[in-house]
Coordinates of C-alpha atoms in Angstrom, one line a residue:
M1 CA -151.1 16.2 -31.0
S2 CA -150.1 12.4 -31.3
E3 CA -150.0 10.4 -28.3
F4 CA -146.7 9.0 -29.5
H5 CA -144.7 12.3 -29.5
G6 CA -141.2 11.3 -28.8
S7 CA -141.5 7.3 -29.4
A8 CA -141.6 5.4 -32.4
S9 CA -144.7 4.9 -34.4
R10 CA -146.6 1.6 -34.1
G11 CA -145.4 -0.6 -37.0
S12 CA -142.5 1.8 -37.6
T13 CA -138.6 1.5 -38.3
P14 CA -136.8 2.1 -34.3
R15 CA -134.6 4.9 -34.3
P16 CA -131.0 3.8 -34.5
E17 CA -129.0 4.9 -31.2
P18 CA -126.9 7.8 -31.6
T19 CA -123.3 7.1 -32.2
P20 CA -120.5 8.2 -29.8
P21 CA -118.6 11.0 -31.1
P22 CA -115.6 10.0 -32.9
A23 CA -112.2 10.4 -30.7
T24 CA -110.1 13.4 -30.7
R25 CA -106.9 13.4 -32.6
G26 CA -105.3 14.1 -29.6
T27 CA -107.1 11.3 -27.6
A28 CA -106.8 8.6 -30.3
L29 CA -102.8 9.6 -30.5
R30 CA -102.4 9.1 -26.5
H31 CA -104.7 6.0 -27.0
R32 CA -101.9 4.8 -29.8
L33 CA -99.3 5.5 -27.7
A34 CA -100.3 3.8 -24.8
E35 CA -100.5 0.8 -26.8
L36 CA -97.1 1.0 -28.1
R37 CA -96.0 1.3 -24.5
G38 CA -97.9 -1.3 -23.3
P39 CA -101.4 -1.1 -21.4
D40 CA -100.0 -1.5 -18.1
V41 CA -96.8 0.2 -18.2
P42 CA -96.6 3.5 -16.5
A43 CA -95.4 6.3 -19.0
K44 CA -92.2 7.9 -18.2
A45 CA -91.9 11.4 -18.3
L46 CA -89.7 13.3 -21.0
D47 CA -87.4 15.8 -19.3
A48 CA -85.4 18.7 -20.4
R49 CA -81.7 16.3 -20.3
A50 CA -83.7 13.7 -22.8
L51 CA -85.5 16.4 -24.7
A52 CA -81.9 18.1 -25.3
A53 CA -80.7 15.0 -26.7
L54 CA -83.5 14.3 -28.8
A55 CA -82.8 17.9 -30.2
A56 CA -79.5 16.9 -31.0
N57 CA -80.4 13.9 -33.1
P58 CA -83.8 14.9 -34.7
G59 CA -83.4 12.2 -37.4
C60 CA -83.5 9.2 -35.1
H61 CA -87.4 8.0 -35.4
R62 CA -86.9 5.3 -32.8
R63 CA -85.7 7.9 -30.3
A64 CA -88.7 10.1 -31.2
I65 CA -91.4 7.2 -31.0
L66 CA -89.8 6.1 -27.4
D67 CA -90.0 9.2 -25.9
G68 CA -93.3 10.2 -27.1
A69 CA -95.0 6.8 -25.9
G70 CA -93.2 7.1 -22.7
V71 CA -91.3 4.0 -23.0
D72 CA -88.6 3.6 -20.2
K73 CA -85.5 3.1 -22.4
A74 CA -83.1 2.0 -19.7
T75 CA -85.4 -1.0 -18.9
L76 CA -85.9 -1.5 -22.5
A77 CA -82.3 -1.7 -23.0
G78 CA -82.2 -4.3 -20.5
A79 CA -84.9 -6.2 -22.1
L80 CA -82.9 -6.5 -25.1
G81 CA -80.0 -7.7 -23.5
A82 CA -77.8 -4.6 -23.9
P83 CA -78.2 -2.8 -20.6
S84 CA -76.9 0.9 -20.3
D85 CA -74.8 2.9 -17.7
Y86 CA -76.0 5.9 -18.9
G87 CA -77.3 8.2 -16.4
Q88 CA -76.5 9.9 -13.1
S89 CA -75.3 7.5 -10.4
Q90 CA -77.2 7.5 -7.1
F91 CA -74.5 9.0 -5.4
A92 CA -74.7 11.8 -7.5
L93 CA -78.4 12.3 -7.1
I94 CA -78.5 12.3 -3.8
R95 CA -75.4 15.0 -3.6
G96 CA -77.2 17.3 -6.2
N97 CA -80.4 17.1 -3.9
T98 CA -78.7 17.9 -0.9
F99 CA -76.7 20.7 -2.4
E100 CA -80.2 22.1 -4.2
A101 CA -82.0 22.0 -0.8
R102 CA -79.1 24.1 0.9
V103 CA -79.6 26.7 -1.9
K104 CA -82.9 26.9 -1.6
A105 CA -83.2 27.0 1.8
D106 CA -84.6 30.2 3.9
G107 CA -87.1 30.7 0.7
G108 CA -84.4 30.8 -1.4
A109 CA -82.4 33.9 -0.2
E110 CA -79.0 32.9 -1.4
L111 CA -80.5 32.0 -4.8
L112 CA -82.2 35.3 -5.1
R113 CA -78.9 37.2 -4.2
L114 CA -77.0 35.4 -6.5
T115 CA -79.4 36.4 -9.3
H116 CA -79.8 39.9 -8.3
T117 CA -75.9 40.4 -8.0
L118 CA -75.3 38.8 -11.5
L119 CA -78.4 39.4 -13.5
D120 CA -80.1 42.1 -12.4
P121 CA -77.8 44.3 -9.6
A122 CA -79.7 47.4 -10.9
A123 CA -83.3 46.1 -9.6
E124 CA -84.3 46.4 -5.6
P125 CA -82.5 44.2 -3.5
P126 CA -84.8 40.3 -3.4
A127 CA -85.8 41.3 0.7
G128 CA -89.4 39.0 1.3
A129 CA -89.4 37.5 -2.0
A130 CA -92.9 35.7 -2.7
V131 CA -92.6 31.7 -3.1
P132 CA -95.9 30.8 -4.6
D133 CA -97.4 27.2 -3.8
L134 CA -97.1 25.1 -6.8
S135 CA -99.2 22.0 -5.9
A136 CA -101.8 20.6 -8.2
P137 CA -103.1 17.3 -9.3
G138 CA -101.6 15.9 -12.2
P139 CA -98.7 17.3 -14.6
E140 CA -101.5 19.3 -16.5
G141 CA -102.5 21.0 -13.0
R142 CA -99.4 21.8 -12.2
T143 CA -98.7 23.6 -15.7
A144 CA -102.0 25.5 -15.4
R145 CA -101.1 26.4 -11.7
T146 CA -97.3 27.6 -13.0
A147 CA -98.8 29.7 -15.6
L148 CA -101.3 31.2 -13.1
A149 CA -98.4 31.9 -10.9
L150 CA -96.4 33.7 -13.1
R151 CA -99.1 35.9 -14.4
E152 CA -100.0 37.0 -10.7
A153 CA -96.2 37.5 -10.3
V154 CA -95.6 39.8 -13.2
A155 CA -98.7 41.8 -12.0
A156 CA -97.8 41.9 -8.5
G157 CA -94.2 43.0 -9.2
G158 CA -91.0 42.8 -6.9
W159 CA -89.2 39.1 -6.8
T160 CA -91.1 35.8 -6.8
L161 CA -89.2 32.6 -6.6
L162 CA -91.3 29.6 -8.5
D163 CA -89.5 26.3 -6.9
H164 CA -89.9 23.5 -9.3
P165 CA -92.4 24.8 -11.7
M166 CA -94.1 22.4 -14.4
L167 CA -94.0 23.7 -17.8
A168 CA -95.4 22.2 -21.2
L169 CA -93.7 21.8 -24.7
D170 CA -95.0 20.8 -27.8
V171 CA -92.6 17.8 -29.3
A172 CA -93.3 16.4 -32.4
G173 CA -97.3 16.6 -31.9
S174 CA -96.7 15.1 -28.3
P175 CA -96.9 17.3 -25.0
A176 CA -93.7 16.9 -22.8
F177 CA -93.9 18.3 -19.4
L178 CA -90.6 20.0 -17.8
E179 CA -89.4 20.7 -14.3
P180 CA -86.9 23.1 -14.1
D181 CA -85.1 23.4 -10.8
A182 CA -86.1 27.5 -10.5
V183 CA -87.9 30.1 -12.3
V184 CA -87.2 33.7 -10.7
V185 CA -89.5 36.7 -11.7
H186 CA -87.8 39.8 -11.8
P187 CA -89.0 43.1 -10.5
D188 CA -89.5 44.2 -13.9
G189 CA -91.6 41.2 -14.9
G190 CA -88.7 39.0 -16.9
W191 CA -88.3 35.5 -16.1
T192 CA -84.9 34.0 -15.4
V193 CA -84.6 30.2 -15.8
V194 CA -82.3 28.6 -12.9
E195 CA -80.0 25.6 -13.5
I196 CA -78.6 24.1 -9.8
K197 CA -76.3 21.5 -10.6
S198 CA -73.7 19.3 -8.2
F199 CA -70.4 19.8 -10.4
P200 CA -67.8 22.8 -8.7
M201 CA -67.0 25.7 -9.8
L202 CA -63.1 26.1 -9.9
D203 CA -61.7 29.3 -9.2
G204 CA -65.0 30.7 -11.0
S205 CA -64.8 28.2 -14.0
A206 CA -66.3 24.5 -14.4
D207 CA -65.8 21.7 -17.0
P208 CA -67.0 23.3 -20.3
A209 CA -68.4 19.9 -21.5
K210 CA -71.0 20.2 -18.1
V211 CA -71.6 23.9 -18.3
G212 CA -72.5 22.9 -22.3
A213 CA -74.8 20.4 -21.4
A214 CA -76.7 22.1 -18.6
A215 CA -77.1 25.4 -21.2
R216 CA -78.7 22.6 -23.7
Q217 CA -80.8 21.8 -20.8
A218 CA -81.8 25.3 -19.8
A219 CA -82.6 26.2 -23.4
V220 CA -85.3 23.8 -23.5
Y221 CA -86.5 25.5 -20.3
V222 CA -86.4 28.8 -21.9
L223 CA -88.3 27.8 -25.1
A224 CA -90.7 26.2 -23.0
L225 CA -90.8 29.7 -20.6
E226 CA -91.7 31.6 -23.9
A227 CA -94.9 29.2 -25.1
V228 CA -96.4 30.7 -21.7
A229 CA -94.9 34.2 -22.0
A230 CA -96.8 34.2 -25.9
R231 CA -100.1 33.7 -24.1
L232 CA -99.8 37.0 -21.7
T233 CA -100.4 40.2 -23.0
P234 CA -98.0 42.1 -22.7
P235 CA -95.9 38.8 -23.4
P236 CA -93.0 39.2 -20.4
A237 CA -89.3 39.2 -21.3
V238 CA -87.9 35.6 -21.0
R239 CA -84.3 36.2 -20.3
H240 CA -81.9 34.3 -22.4
E241 CA -79.2 34.7 -19.9
V242 CA -79.6 31.6 -17.1
L243 CA -78.2 31.2 -13.8
L244 CA -76.4 28.2 -13.5
V245 CA -75.8 27.7 -9.9
C246 CA -73.1 25.2 -8.5
P247 CA -70.7 24.2 -5.1
K248 CA -68.0 26.6 -5.1
D249 CA -64.7 25.0 -5.1
F250 CA -65.2 21.7 -3.2
S251 CA -67.5 22.8 -0.4
N252 CA -71.1 22.9 0.1
L253 CA -71.3 26.8 -0.6
A254 CA -72.9 28.3 -3.6
T255 CA -71.6 30.2 -6.4
A256 CA -72.7 31.0 -10.0
R257 CA -72.5 32.5 -13.3
A258 CA -74.5 33.7 -15.9
V259 CA -74.8 31.5 -19.1
D260 CA -76.0 32.9 -22.5
V261 CA -78.2 30.1 -24.3
R262 CA -79.2 32.1 -27.1
A263 CA -77.0 29.9 -29.5
Q264 CA -78.3 26.7 -27.7
R265 CA -81.8 27.7 -27.7
A266 CA -82.0 28.8 -31.4
V267 CA -80.3 25.3 -32.4
T268 CA -83.0 23.3 -30.1
A269 CA -85.8 25.1 -31.5
R270 CA -84.9 24.3 -35.0
Q271 CA -83.8 21.0 -34.3
L272 CA -87.3 20.1 -32.9
A273 CA -89.3 21.9 -35.6
R274 CA -87.4 19.1 -37.8
L275 CA -88.8 16.3 -35.6
T276 CA -90.8 14.1 -37.6
R277 CA -94.6 13.7 -35.8
V278 CA -94.9 11.2 -33.4
E279 CA -98.1 10.5 -35.1
T280 CA -96.6 9.9 -38.3
I281 CA -94.0 7.5 -37.1
A282 CA -96.5 5.5 -35.3
E283 CA -99.0 5.1 -38.2
E284 CA -95.8 3.5 -40.4
L285 CA -95.4 0.8 -37.8
P286 CA -96.7 -2.6 -38.1
E287 CA -99.8 -3.4 -36.6
G288 CA -99.4 -4.9 -33.0
T289 CA -96.0 -3.4 -32.4
C290 CA -95.6 -3.0 -28.7
F291 CA -92.3 -1.9 -26.4
D292 CA -93.8 -3.8 -23.2
P293 CA -90.4 -4.9 -21.9
E294 CA -92.2 -8.4 -20.8
R295 CA -93.0 -9.4 -24.1
P296 CA -90.7 -12.1 -25.4
A297 CA -87.2 -10.9 -26.4
G298 CA -87.9 -12.0 -30.0
E299 CA -91.0 -10.0 -30.4
L300 CA -89.5 -7.3 -28.8
T301 CA -86.6 -6.8 -30.9
A302 CA -88.6 -6.8 -33.7
A303 CA -90.9 -4.3 -32.4
V304 CA -87.6 -1.7 -31.9
D305 CA -86.1 -3.1 -35.1
A306 CA -89.0 -1.9 -37.0
V307 CA -88.5 1.5 -36.0
P308 CA -85.5 3.4 -38.0
A309 CA -82.5 4.9 -35.9
T310 CA -79.9 6.7 -36.5
Y311 CA -77.0 5.7 -34.7
A312 CA -74.1 8.0 -33.8
P313 CA -71.2 7.7 -31.3
E314 CA -72.3 10.6 -29.3
C315 CA -75.5 8.6 -28.4
L316 CA -73.4 6.6 -26.2
S317 CA -73.2 9.8 -23.9
S318 CA -76.9 10.6 -24.1
C319 CA -79.4 7.4 -25.0
E320 CA -79.9 4.3 -23.0
L321 CA -80.3 2.2 -26.0
A322 CA -76.9 3.1 -27.7
F323 CA -75.5 -0.1 -27.0
H324 CA -78.4 -2.1 -28.8
C325 CA -78.0 0.5 -32.0
R326 CA -74.7 0.3 -32.1
E327 CA -74.9 -3.8 -32.4
R328 CA -77.2 -3.2 -35.0
S329 CA -75.2 -0.5 -36.9
R330 CA -72.1 -2.7 -37.1
A331 CA -74.4 -5.6 -38.3
A332 CA -75.6 -3.6 -41.1
D333 CA -71.9 -2.3 -41.8
A334 CA -73.2 1.3 -41.7
V335 CA -71.0 4.6 -41.7
T336 CA -72.8 6.3 -38.9
R337 CA -71.2 4.5 -36.5
L338 CA -68.1 6.3 -37.6
G339 CA -69.6 9.8 -36.5
R340 CA -72.2 11.9 -38.2
P341 CA -69.2 14.5 -40.0
L342 CA -67.9 11.6 -41.5
R343 CA -71.5 10.2 -42.8
A344 CA -72.3 13.9 -44.1
E345 CA -69.3 13.5 -46.1
L346 CA -69.8 10.4 -47.8
G347 CA -73.0 11.3 -49.6
G348 CA -75.1 8.5 -50.6
L349 CA -72.6 5.9 -50.1
G350 CA -74.3 4.4 -46.6
T351 CA -72.2 1.3 -45.4
V352 CA -68.3 0.7 -45.2
Q353 CA -68.3 -1.6 -48.0
E354 CA -69.8 0.7 -50.2
V355 CA -67.1 3.1 -49.3
L356 CA -64.1 0.7 -49.8
S357 CA -65.6 -0.4 -53.1
A358 CA -65.9 2.9 -54.2
A359 CA -62.1 4.0 -53.3
R360 CA -60.6 1.0 -55.0
G361 CA -63.0 1.9 -58.3
E362 CA -65.0 -1.1 -58.3
S363 CA -68.2 0.7 -58.0
G364 CA -69.6 4.3 -58.2
D365 CA -69.6 7.5 -60.4
P366 CA -66.2 8.8 -61.1
A367 CA -67.8 12.1 -61.7
D368 CA -69.7 12.3 -58.5
P369 CA -67.2 14.4 -56.0
V370 CA -67.3 11.8 -53.3
V371 CA -66.1 9.0 -55.1
A372 CA -63.3 11.2 -56.7
A373 CA -62.0 12.0 -53.5
L374 CA -62.2 8.8 -52.3
R375 CA -60.0 7.3 -55.4
R376 CA -57.6 10.3 -54.8
A377 CA -57.1 9.2 -51.3
A378 CA -56.9 5.8 -52.0
A379 CA -54.3 6.6 -54.8
L380 CA -52.1 9.0 -52.2
R381 CA -52.2 5.9 -49.3
A382 CA -50.9 3.5 -51.7
E383 CA -48.2 5.9 -53.1
A384 CA -47.3 6.7 -49.6
L385 CA -46.9 2.8 -48.6
A386 CA -45.0 2.0 -51.6
E387 CA -42.4 4.8 -50.8
A388 CA -42.5 3.7 -47.3
A389 CA -41.7 0.1 -48.5
D390 CA -38.9 1.3 -50.7
R391 CA -37.4 3.2 -47.9
E392 CA -37.1 0.0 -46.0
A393 CA -35.8 -2.2 -48.9
V394 CA -32.9 -0.3 -49.0
P395 CA -29.9 -1.3 -46.7
C396 CA -28.5 1.2 -44.4
P397 CA -25.2 2.0 -45.2

């Protein structure tokens, strides 16, 4: 055997150093998103409230990439000179945390009693329910610990309360980590999402708008729970009736109602499926694009404007960048600022000037139903104004 076994022979070409394995798709995407966010800027977690708002406007690439990259949109809006007051007040947060702690006191006895009474009265009363420890390092660790706790609860039977579990949901190719207020495992193995809110229920009913927002948020949790259940054999049933817990009247006593979120779940799943993948949006951005709020205002504005947005008035109640996008929409004369229903009715007419020009007969195909309807409306308006002018011209007897 040659004495040079395992080494290069004299006079031979040295072997090249082995090349490192290429980065996986997931690693490359995370690196790209970190570059967009800013190398020294921590990622902001995408919660269920933001995810429900994102699903309500799936055509907005700007929100998709900013949320996917973990950009703090409130800080970004301030750096752009268009700060938004969207979000909960500090007082509301403190009040909500205080009420949640009260509801979950004594091992969640009151919360479990409400779940048993409203959602599963035929089951045995929830005496001595298990409350597993879900602590683990990092969101990935907490997600794995939650999945294990759910599996163990199903196998054990009985009632189990998971306090602030961590769930993961794939959103346009990027993982979102979600933290519901609680999840209850029933004796039959079924799972129920619990939403705890600080707005009151007066005589058994609450503000419909707030209940609707809570239902959309809970629907996101239901989707994430279904992803966990699908990995178990047999998959446990994820109940589509969630428990909404609120203060009774104006007291600190808890009351609750069951809210069916099947419609919200179906809409959210469909809208999330329509979202353009984050990596696709990132690939189309100019080289060097970065949303770091510390960058010069001109560069930051150019970076944000490089991503197409789909603004609508509803964004004012659901997105921190709404004021900035509204100003850009006004500057572009876009009809989306007048509302999504109107935009849908106007077909290919994207600006207010195009709509007015078509209505006046200056542009547009007369065979186009939208153009024909606009011209008909303009004619009716002109006729009504002429009749009103004629009536004013007639002197009173």
